[in-house]
Coordinates of C-alpha atoms in Angstrom, one line a residue:
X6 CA 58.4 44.2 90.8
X7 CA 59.8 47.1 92.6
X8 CA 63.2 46.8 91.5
X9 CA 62.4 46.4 87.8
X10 CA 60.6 49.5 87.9
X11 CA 63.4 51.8 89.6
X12 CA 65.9 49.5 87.7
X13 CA 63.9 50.9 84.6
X14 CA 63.8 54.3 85.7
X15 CA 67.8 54.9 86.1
X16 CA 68.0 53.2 82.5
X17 CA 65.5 56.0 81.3
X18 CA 67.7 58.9 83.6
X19 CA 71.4 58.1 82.1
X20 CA 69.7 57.7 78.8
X21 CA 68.3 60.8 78.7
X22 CA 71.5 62.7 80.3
X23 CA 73.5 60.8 77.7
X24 CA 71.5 63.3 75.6
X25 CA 72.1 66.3 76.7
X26 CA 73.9 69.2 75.1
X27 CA 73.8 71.8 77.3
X28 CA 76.9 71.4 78.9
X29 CA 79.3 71.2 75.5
X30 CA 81.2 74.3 74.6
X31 CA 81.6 76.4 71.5
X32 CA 84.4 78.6 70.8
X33 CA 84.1 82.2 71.9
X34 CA 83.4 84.2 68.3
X35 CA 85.0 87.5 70.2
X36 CA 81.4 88.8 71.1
X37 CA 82.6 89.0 75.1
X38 CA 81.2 92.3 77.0
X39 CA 83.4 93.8 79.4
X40 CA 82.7 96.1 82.5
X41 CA 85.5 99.1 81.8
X42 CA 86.6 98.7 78.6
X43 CA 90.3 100.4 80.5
X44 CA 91.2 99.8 84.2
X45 CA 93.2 102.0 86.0
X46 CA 94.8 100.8 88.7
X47 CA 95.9 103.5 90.8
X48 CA 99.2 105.2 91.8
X49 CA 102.0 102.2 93.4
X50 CA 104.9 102.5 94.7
X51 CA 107.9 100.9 93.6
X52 CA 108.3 97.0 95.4
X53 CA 105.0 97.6 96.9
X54 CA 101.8 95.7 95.8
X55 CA 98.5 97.4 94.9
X56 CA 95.1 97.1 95.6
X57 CA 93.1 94.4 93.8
X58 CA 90.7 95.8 90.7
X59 CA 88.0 93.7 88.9
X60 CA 87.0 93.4 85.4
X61 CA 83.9 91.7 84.8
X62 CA 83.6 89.6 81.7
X63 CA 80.3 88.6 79.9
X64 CA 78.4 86.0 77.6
X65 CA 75.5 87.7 76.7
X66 CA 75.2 84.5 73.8
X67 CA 72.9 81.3 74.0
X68 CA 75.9 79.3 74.0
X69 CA 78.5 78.3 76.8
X70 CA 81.8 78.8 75.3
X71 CA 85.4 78.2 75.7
X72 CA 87.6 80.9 75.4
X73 CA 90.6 79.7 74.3
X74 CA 93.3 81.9 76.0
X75 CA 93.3 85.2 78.4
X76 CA 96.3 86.4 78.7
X77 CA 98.4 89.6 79.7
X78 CA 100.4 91.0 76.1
X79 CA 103.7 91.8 78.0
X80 CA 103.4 87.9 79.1
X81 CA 105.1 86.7 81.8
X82 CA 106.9 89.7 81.6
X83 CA 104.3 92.1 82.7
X84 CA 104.3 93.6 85.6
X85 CA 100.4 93.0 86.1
X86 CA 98.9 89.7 87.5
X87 CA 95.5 88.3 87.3
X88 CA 92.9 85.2 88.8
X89 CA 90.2 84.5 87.2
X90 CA 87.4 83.0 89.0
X91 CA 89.8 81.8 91.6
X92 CA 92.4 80.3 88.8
X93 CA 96.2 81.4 89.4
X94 CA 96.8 80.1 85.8
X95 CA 100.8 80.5 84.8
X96 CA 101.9 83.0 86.9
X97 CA 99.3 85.0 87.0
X98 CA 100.1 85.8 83.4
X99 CA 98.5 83.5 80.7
X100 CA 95.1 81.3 81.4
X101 CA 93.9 78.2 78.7
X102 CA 90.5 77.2 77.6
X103 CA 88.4 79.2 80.3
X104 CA 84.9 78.4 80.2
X105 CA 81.9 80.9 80.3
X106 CA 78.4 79.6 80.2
X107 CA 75.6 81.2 78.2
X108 CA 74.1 84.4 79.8
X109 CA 76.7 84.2 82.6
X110 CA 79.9 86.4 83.4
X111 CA 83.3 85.7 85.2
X112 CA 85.8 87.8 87.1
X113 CA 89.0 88.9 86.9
X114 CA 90.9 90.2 89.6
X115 CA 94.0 92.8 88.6
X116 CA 97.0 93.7 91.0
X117 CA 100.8 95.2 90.2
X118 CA 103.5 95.0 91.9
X119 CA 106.2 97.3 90.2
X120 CA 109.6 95.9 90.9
X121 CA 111.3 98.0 88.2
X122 CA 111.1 101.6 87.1
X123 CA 112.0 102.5 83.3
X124 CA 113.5 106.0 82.8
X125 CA 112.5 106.2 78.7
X126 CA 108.5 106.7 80.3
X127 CA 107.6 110.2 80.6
X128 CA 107.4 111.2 84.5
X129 CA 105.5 113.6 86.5
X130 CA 106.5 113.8 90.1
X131 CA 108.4 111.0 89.6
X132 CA 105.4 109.0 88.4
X133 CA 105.7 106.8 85.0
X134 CA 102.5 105.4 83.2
X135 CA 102.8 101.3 82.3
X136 CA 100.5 99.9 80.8
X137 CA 99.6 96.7 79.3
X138 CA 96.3 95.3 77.8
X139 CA 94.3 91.6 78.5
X140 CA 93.8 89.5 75.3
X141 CA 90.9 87.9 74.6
X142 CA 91.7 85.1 71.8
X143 CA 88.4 83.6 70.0
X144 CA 87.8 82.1 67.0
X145 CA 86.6 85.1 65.4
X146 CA 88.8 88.1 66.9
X147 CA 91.1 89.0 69.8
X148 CA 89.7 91.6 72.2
X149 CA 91.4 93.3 74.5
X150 CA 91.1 95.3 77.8
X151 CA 93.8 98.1 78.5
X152 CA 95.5 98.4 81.9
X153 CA 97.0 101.4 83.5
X154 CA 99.0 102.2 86.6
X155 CA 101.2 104.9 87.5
X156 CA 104.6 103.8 89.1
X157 CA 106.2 105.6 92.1
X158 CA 109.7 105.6 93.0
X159 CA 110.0 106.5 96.9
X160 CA 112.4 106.0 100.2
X161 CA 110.8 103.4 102.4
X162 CA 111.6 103.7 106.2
X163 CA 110.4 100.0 107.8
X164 CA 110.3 99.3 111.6
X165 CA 113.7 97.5 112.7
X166 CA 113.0 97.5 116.5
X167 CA 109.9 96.3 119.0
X168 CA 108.2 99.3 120.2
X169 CA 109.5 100.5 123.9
X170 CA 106.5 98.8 126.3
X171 CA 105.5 102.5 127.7
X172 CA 105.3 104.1 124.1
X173 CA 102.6 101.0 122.9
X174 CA 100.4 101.1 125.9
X175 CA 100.2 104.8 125.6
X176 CA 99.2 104.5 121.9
X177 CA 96.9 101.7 123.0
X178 CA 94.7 104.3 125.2
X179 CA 94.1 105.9 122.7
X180 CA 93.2 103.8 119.8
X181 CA 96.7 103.2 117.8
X182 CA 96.4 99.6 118.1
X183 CA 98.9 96.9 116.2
X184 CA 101.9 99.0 115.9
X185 CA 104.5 97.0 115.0
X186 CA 107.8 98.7 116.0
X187 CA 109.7 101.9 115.5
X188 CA 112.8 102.7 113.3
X189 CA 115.5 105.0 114.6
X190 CA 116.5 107.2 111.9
X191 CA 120.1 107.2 111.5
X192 CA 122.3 110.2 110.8
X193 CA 121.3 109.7 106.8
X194 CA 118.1 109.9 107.1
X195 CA 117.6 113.1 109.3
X196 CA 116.5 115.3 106.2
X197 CA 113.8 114.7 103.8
X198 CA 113.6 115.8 100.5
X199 CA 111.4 116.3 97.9
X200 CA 112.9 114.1 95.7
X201 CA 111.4 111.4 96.2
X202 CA 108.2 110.9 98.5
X203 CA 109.1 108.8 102.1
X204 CA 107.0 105.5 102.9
X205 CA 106.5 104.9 106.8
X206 CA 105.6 101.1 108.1
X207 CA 105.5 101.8 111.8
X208 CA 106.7 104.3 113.8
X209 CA 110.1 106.0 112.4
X210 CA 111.6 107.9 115.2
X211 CA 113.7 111.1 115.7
X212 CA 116.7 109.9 118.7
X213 CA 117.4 112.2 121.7
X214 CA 119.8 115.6 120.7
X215 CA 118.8 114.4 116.8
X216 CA 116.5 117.3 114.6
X217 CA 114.5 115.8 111.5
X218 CA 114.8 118.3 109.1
X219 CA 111.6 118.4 106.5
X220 CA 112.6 120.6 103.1
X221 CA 109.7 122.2 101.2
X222 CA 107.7 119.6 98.6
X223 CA 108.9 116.6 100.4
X224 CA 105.5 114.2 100.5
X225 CA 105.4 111.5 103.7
X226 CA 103.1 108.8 103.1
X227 CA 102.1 105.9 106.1
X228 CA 101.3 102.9 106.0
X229 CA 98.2 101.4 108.3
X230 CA 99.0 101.9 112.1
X231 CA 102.2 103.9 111.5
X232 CA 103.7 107.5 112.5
X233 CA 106.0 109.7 113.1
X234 CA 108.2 110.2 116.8
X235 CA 109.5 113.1 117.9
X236 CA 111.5 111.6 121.3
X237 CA 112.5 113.1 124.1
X238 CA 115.1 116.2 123.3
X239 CA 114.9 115.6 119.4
X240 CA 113.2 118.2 117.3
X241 CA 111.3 118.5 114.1
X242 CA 111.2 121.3 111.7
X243 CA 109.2 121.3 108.8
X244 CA 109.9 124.0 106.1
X245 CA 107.0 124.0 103.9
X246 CA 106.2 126.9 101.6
X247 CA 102.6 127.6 100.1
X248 CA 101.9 126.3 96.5
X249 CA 102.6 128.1 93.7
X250 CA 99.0 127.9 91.5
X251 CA 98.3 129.8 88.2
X252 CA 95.3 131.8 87.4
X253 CA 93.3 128.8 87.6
X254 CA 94.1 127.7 91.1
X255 CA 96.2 124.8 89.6
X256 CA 99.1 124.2 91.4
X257 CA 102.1 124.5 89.4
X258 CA 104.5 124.2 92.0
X259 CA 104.1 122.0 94.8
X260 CA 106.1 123.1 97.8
X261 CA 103.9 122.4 100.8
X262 CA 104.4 119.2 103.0
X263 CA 102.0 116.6 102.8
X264 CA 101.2 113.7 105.3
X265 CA 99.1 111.2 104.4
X266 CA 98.0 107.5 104.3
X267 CA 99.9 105.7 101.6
X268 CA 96.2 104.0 100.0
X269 CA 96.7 106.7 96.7
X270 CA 93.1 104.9 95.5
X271 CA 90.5 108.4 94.5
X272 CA 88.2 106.4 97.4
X273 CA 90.9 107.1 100.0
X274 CA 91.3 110.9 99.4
X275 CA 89.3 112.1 102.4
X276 CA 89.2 108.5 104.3
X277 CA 89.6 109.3 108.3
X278 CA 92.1 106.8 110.3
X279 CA 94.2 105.2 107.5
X280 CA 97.3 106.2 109.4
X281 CA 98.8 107.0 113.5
X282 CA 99.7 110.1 114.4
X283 CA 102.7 112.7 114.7
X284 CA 103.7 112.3 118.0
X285 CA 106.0 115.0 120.1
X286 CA 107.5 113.5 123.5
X287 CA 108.5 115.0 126.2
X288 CA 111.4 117.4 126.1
X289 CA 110.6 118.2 122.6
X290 CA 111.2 121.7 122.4
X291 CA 111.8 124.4 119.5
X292 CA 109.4 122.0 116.8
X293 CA 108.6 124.3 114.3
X294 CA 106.1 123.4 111.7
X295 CA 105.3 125.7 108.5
X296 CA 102.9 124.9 105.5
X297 CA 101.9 121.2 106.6
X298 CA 99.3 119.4 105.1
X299 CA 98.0 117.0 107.2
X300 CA 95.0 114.5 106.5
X301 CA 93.8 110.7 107.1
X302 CA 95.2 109.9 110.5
X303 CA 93.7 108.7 113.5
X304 CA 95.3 111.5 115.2
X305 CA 97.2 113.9 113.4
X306 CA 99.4 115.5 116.1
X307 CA 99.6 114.4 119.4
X308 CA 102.0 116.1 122.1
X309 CA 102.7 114.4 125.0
X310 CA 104.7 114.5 128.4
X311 CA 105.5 110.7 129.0
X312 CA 108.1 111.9 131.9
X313 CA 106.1 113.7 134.9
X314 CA 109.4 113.9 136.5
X315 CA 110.9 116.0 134.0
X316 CA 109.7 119.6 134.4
X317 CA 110.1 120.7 130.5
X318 CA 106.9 120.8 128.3
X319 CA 107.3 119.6 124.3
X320 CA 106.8 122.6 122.4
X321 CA 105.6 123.3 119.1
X322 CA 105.1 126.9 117.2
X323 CA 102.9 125.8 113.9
X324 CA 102.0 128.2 111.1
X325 CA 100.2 128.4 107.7
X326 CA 99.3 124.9 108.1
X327 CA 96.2 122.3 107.6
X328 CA 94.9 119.3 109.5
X329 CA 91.6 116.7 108.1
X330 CA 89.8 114.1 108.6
X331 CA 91.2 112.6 111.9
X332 CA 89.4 110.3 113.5
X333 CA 90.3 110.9 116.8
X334 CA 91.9 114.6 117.5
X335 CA 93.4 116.9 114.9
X336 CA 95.5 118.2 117.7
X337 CA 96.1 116.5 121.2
X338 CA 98.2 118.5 123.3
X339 CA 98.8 117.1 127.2
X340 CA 100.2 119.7 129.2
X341 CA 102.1 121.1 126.4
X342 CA 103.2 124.7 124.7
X343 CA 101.9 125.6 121.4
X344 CA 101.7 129.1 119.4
X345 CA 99.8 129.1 116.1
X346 CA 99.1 131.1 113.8
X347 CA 96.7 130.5 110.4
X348 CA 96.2 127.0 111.2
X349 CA 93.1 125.2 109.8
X350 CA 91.8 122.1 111.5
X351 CA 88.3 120.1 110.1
X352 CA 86.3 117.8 110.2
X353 CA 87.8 115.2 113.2
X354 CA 86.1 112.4 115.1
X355 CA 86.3 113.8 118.7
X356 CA 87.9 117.3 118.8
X357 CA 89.4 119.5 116.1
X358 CA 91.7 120.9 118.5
X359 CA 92.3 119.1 121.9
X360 CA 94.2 120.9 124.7
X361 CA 94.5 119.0 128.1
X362 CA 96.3 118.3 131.7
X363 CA 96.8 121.9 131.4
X364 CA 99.7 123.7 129.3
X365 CA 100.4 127.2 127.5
X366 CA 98.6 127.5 124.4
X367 CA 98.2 130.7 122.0
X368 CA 96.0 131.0 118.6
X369 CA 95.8 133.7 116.3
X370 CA 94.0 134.1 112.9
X371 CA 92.7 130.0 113.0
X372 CA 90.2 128.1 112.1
X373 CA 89.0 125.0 113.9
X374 CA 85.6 123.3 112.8
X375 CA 84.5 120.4 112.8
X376 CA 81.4 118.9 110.7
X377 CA 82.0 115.7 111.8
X378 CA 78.7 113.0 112.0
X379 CA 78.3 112.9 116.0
X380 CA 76.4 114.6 118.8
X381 CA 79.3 114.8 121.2
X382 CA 82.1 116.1 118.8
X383 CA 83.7 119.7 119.2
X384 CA 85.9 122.3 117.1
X385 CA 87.7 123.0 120.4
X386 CA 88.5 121.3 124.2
X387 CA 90.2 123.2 127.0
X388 CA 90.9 120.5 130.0
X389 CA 93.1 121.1 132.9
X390 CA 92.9 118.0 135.0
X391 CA 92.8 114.4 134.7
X392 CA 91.3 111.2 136.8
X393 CA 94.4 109.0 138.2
X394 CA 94.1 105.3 139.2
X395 CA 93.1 106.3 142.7
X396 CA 90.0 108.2 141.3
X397 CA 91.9 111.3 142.3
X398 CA 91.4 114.7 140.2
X399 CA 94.8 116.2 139.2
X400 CA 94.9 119.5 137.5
X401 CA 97.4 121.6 135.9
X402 CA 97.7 125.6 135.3
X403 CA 95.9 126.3 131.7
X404 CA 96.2 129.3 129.8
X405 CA 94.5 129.6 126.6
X406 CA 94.2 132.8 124.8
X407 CA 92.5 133.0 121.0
X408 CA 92.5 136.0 119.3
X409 CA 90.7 136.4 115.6
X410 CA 89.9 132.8 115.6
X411 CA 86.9 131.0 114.0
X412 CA 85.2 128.1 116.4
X413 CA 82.4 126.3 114.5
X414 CA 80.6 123.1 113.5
X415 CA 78.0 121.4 112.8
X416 CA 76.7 120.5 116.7
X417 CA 74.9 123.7 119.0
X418 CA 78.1 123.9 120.8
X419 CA 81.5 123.4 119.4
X420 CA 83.5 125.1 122.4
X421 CA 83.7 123.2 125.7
X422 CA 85.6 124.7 128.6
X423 CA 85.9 121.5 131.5
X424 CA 88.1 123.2 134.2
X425 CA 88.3 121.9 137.4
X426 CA 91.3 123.3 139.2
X427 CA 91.6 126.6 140.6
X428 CA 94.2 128.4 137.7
X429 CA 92.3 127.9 134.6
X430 CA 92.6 130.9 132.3
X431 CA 91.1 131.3 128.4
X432 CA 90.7 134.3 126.8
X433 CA 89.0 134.8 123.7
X434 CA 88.9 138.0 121.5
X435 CA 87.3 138.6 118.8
X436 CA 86.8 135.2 117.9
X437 CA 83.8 133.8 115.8
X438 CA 82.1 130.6 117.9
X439 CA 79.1 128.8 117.6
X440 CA 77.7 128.5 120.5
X441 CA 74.2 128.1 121.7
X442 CA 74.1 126.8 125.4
X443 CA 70.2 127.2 125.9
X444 CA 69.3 124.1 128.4
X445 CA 72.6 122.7 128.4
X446 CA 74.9 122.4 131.5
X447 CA 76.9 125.1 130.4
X448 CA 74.1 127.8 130.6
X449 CA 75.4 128.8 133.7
X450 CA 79.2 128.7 133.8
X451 CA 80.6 132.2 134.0
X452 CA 84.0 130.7 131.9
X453 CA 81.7 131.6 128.7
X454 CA 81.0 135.1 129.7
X455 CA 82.7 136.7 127.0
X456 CA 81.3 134.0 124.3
X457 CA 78.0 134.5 125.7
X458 CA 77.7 138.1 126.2
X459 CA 79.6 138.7 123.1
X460 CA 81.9 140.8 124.8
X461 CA 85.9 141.3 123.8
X462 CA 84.7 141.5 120.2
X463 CA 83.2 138.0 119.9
X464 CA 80.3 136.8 117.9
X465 CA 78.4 133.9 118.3
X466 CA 76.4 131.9 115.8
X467 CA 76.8 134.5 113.1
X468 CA 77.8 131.9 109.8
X469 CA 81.1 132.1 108.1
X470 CA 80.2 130.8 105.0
X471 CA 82.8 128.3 104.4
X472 CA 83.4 127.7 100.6
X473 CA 82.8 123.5 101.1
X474 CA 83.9 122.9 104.4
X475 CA 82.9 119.1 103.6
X476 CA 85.2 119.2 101.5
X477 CA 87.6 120.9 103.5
X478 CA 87.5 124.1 101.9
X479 CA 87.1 127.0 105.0
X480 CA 87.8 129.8 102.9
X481 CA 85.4 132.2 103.8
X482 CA 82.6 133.8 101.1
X483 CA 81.2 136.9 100.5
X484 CA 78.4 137.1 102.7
X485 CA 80.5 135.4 106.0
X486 CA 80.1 136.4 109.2
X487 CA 83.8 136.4 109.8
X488 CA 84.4 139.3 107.1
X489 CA 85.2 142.4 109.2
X490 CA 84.8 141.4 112.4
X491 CA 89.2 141.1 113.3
X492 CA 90.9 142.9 115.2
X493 CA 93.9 144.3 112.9
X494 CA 95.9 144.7 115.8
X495 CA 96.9 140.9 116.4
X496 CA 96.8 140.8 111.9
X497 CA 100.7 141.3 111.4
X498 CA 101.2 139.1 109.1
X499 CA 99.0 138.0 105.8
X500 CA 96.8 134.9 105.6
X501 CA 97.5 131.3 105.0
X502 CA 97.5 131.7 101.2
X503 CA 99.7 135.0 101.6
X504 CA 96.8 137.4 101.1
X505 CA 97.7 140.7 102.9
X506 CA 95.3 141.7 105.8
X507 CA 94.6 145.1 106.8
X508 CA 96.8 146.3 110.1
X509 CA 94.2 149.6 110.4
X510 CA 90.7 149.4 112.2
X511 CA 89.0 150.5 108.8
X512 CA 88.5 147.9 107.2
X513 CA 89.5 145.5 109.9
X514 CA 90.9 142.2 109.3
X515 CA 88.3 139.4 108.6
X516 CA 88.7 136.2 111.5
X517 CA 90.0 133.5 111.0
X518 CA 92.9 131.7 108.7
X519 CA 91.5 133.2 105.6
X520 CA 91.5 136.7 104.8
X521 CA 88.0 137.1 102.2
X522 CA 89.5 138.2 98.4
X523 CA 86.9 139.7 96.2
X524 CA 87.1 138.4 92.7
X525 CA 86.9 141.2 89.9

C-alpha cells in the first residue's frame, strides 16, 4: 500500500511540473534597464590591459526572456572585450540567446586592451578617445550602451635581470616586497622626454659613471612594486619647470615632472603605496632634483649608503618640488646629504621627512606635514644612531639646520628629535612647528629648547591655515599663522609657484614653501 501511494505521488509531481511555464522564455521587447547608460573606462596605455568595469543589465518585466544577441558594434574587431555572467562568448565580442529572468539582472564585465593607436583621433597629451557601444538586439528595438577609453602611447622599461640579493633584502626591511628585477638602462635610454610618458615594471636602474637625465613635462608612471635606482656613482637630474596655468589656475602647459603609479583610475588619484620608491645608493653624488611631483609610493625617496666601507655620502640638492601620499616615508635619508629648498611633503604613513644614521641635512622655506590617520606618525625624524645585530647602539654625526620651515600635523607632536650619540646638532629658526610636549617623554629634553621656548624666531602651535591640506593643497590662507613670521634673510629666492618674497624685515617673508598672495 505504501508504494502505490508514493508511486502515486511522483505521478502527481512530474504531472504537475510537466505544467509549468515559468521557466519558458519570451523575446526581449528592448525594455532592458541599464546601470550607466556610457562607461568610461579609464586612461590605458598602449599593449597594456585595463581594469575590469561593470555594467549591470535589468528585467524589470514579468517575463524571463531571451535576448537574442549582445554584442560589441566594432565586432570582433573592437578593441573592447566582455563576459557576461561568467560567459567568454566569441572572443569576448559577440554573445547568442542570453537569458534574463523576470525581475532579475545580469553582469557584464568590460576591459581593453589597446594594441593599436590611430593617428586620424584627435589627441591630447598623446591621448586618443575610442569608443565603441554594446548592442542589445530584441524583438522590438536594439539598445545600446556607449563605451569610452582614452588610449596612451608610452615607452615601457620592463625588468631584464634578477634583483642583486643585497638590494632585495634591503627593500625587504622596509616593506618593498615582490620586486621582481631591475633593468639597466642602456646608453639610449639615459634621457627622458616628454614625449611620451615612461612605464616602469620593476626597478629600472641608472649603471655606475651613467647620469639619467629627466627634461621638463616628461611623466614616469610604475607599475605595483617598482622604482627607480640611482646606483652607486650614477647621478640623476631632474629638470622640471613649474606649470604654466591661466587666470583660472588651469594648467596650460604642463612642464613639471610627475611620478606616479600607473592605475590612471579617478579612485587611484591620491591612493598611498601603489608604487616603490626612488632610491639613491651610495656614492650618488651631485642628484639634482627641480619641480618633481611625486605621489602614491610606498616610499617616495629613499637615500641610502649600502657600502659602510666607502666614505662618500649620496647626495641630493632638491628644489621647488612635491612629495604625497607615501605610505611609508616621503623622504628616507640614511646618513646622507641633502639641501632643500621650497619642498612640500604631506600626508605619509610614518614620517613626512625621515633623516637617520646621522648625515648633513639643510632646509629652507619647506613645508613638511603630515595629516596622516595614526597616533605615532610625524611631519619630521632626526635619528643619529642605529641598533646592530649585537644589540649595539651605533651613531653617526647629525647636523640639521631648518630655517623658515613649517612642521605640522594632525598628532600633538609632529617633531621628534631621538639622538643618542654625543654630536647631534639641529637648529631651527624661525620655523612654524606644532608641538605640544605636555606629559610626554619629551617634556624634558633640552634638544627642543628653542621649539619650546619659542626662541630663534620659532612659533609653536600657531595654525597655518592650509588651503586643503587633505587634499594636498598647503598653500597658506589669509589668516595663517605662517604669514609674516620669516626671516627675509634666508628668502633669496621666490616661492615654489615663483611668487617673489620680500628680502627686507618689513614685511618679512611668510614660512614655509608658499609665500601668501592676496587676491584683488
Amino acid at each position: 500500500m505504501r508504494t502505490l501511494t508514493l508511486v502515486f505521488f511522483i505521478g502527481i509531481l512530474i504531472s504537475l511540473s510537466s505544467c509549468r511555464t515559468d521557466f519558458e522564455t519570451v523575446a526581449s521587447t528592448g525594455d532592458l534597464e541599464f546601470s550607466k547608460k556610457t562607461v568610461y573606462l579609464d586612461t590605458v596605455f598602449k599593449n597594456i590591459g585595463s581594469s575590469t568595469y561593470n555594467l549591470k543589465v535589468y528585467n524589470r518585466s514579468k517575463n524571463d526572456i531571451t535576448i537574442p544577441s549582445i554584442k560589441l558594434e566594432n565586432g570582433l574587431n573592437s578593441k573592447f572585450r566582455m563576459t557576461i555572467d561568467g560567459m567568454q562568448g566569441n572572443q569576448g565580442k559577440t554573445f547568442e540567446n542570453v537569458t534574463l529572468l523576470a525581475k532579475d539582472s545580469l553582469y557584464i564585465f568590460i576591459e581593453t586592451t589597446a594594441i593599436t593607436t590611430d593617428d586620424t583621433e584627435p589627441k591630447d597629451e598623446d591621448r586618443f578617445r575610442y569608443t565603441d557601444k554594446i548592442l542589445f538586439a530584441s524583438a522590438g528595438k536594439t539598445q545600446e550602451v556607449e563605451l569610452v577609453t582614452l588610449i596612451q602611447d608610452a615607452n615601457f622599461i620592463f625588468p631584464n635581470k634578477p634583483l642583486d640579493t643585497g638590494i632585495k633584502e634591503t627593500l625587504s626591511i622596509i616593506g618593498l616586497n615582490g620586486v621582481e628585477g631591475h633593468e639597466l638602462l642602456t646608453n639610449n635610454e639615459l634621457h627622458w622626454t616628454k614625449d611620451k610618458p615612461y612605464v616602469i615594471y620593476g626597478y629600472a636602474a641608472v649603471p655606475n659613471g651613467k647620469t639619467l637625465i629627466i627634461d621638463e613635462g616628461a611623466r614616469v608612471y610604475f607599475h605595483a612594486e617598482s622604482g627607480l635606482v640611482i646606483d652607486n656613482g650614477a647621478t640623476l637630474k631632474i629638470e622640471g619647470q613649474l606649470n604654466e596655468t591661466n587666470a583660472k589656475g588651469e594648467i596650460i602647459n604642463r612642464r613639471e615632472v610627475t611620478f606616479e603609479g600607473d592605475r590612471l583610475e579617478p579612485e587611484f588619484e591620491d591612493t598611498p603605496g601603489q608604487w616603490g620608491a626612488l632610491i639613491l645608493f651610495s656614492e650618488s653624488i651631485e642628484n639634482q632634483i627641480n619641480y618633481l611631483n611625486l605621489k602614491n609610493a610606498t616610499l617616495g625617496l629613499w637615500m641610502q649608503r649600502n657600502d659602510e666601507t666607502v666614505d662618500v655620502q649620496p647626495s641630493l640638492k632638491i628644489d621647488n618640488s612635491q612629495i604625497y601620499n607615501c605610505s611609508i616615508f616621503g623622504i628616507l635619508a640614511k646618513k646622507s646629504t641633502i639641501t632643500g629648498t621650497n619642498l612640500v611633503i604631506n600626508n605619509c604613513g610614518q614620517a613626512s621627512l625621515a633623516c637617520v644614521y646621522g648625515g648633513d641635512y639643510n632646509f629652507t622655506h619647506c613645508t613638511f606635514n603630515n595629516n596622516w590617520s595614526s597616533t605615532k606618525q610625524v611631519a619630521l625624524l632626526l635619528n643619529d644612531y642605529f641598533v646592530d645585530k649585537k644589540n649595539k647602539i651605533q651613531d653617526s654625526k647629525m647636523t640639521a639646520n631648518f630655517k623658515n620651515c613649517i612642521i605640522y600635523g594632525s598628532n600633538n607632536v609632529e617633531l621628534f628629535l631621538d639622538h643618542k650619540g654625543s654630536d647631534f646638532t639641529s637648529t631651527f629658526d624661525h620655523c612654524l612647528v606644532k608641538f605640544n610636549d605636555e606629559n610626554t617623554s619629551i617634556s624634558s629634553d633640552l634638544f627642543y629648547e628653542d621649539i619650546r621656548k619659542q626662541e630663534k624666531g620659532n612659533k609653536k602651535n600657531i595654525d597655518p591655515k592650509f588651503k586643503n591640506s587633505n587634499k594636498n593643497q598647503l598653500n597658506i590662507t589669509v589668516d595663517s599663522g605662517a604669514i609674516g613670521n620669516g626671516n627675509s634673510t634666508y628668502s633669496k629666492f621666490p616661492d615654489i609657484l615663483n611668487n617673489p618674497r620680500p628680502t627686507s624685515t618689513s614685511p618679512s617673508s611668510d614660512i614655509g614653501a608658499y609665500q601668501f598672495i592676496a587676491i584683488p
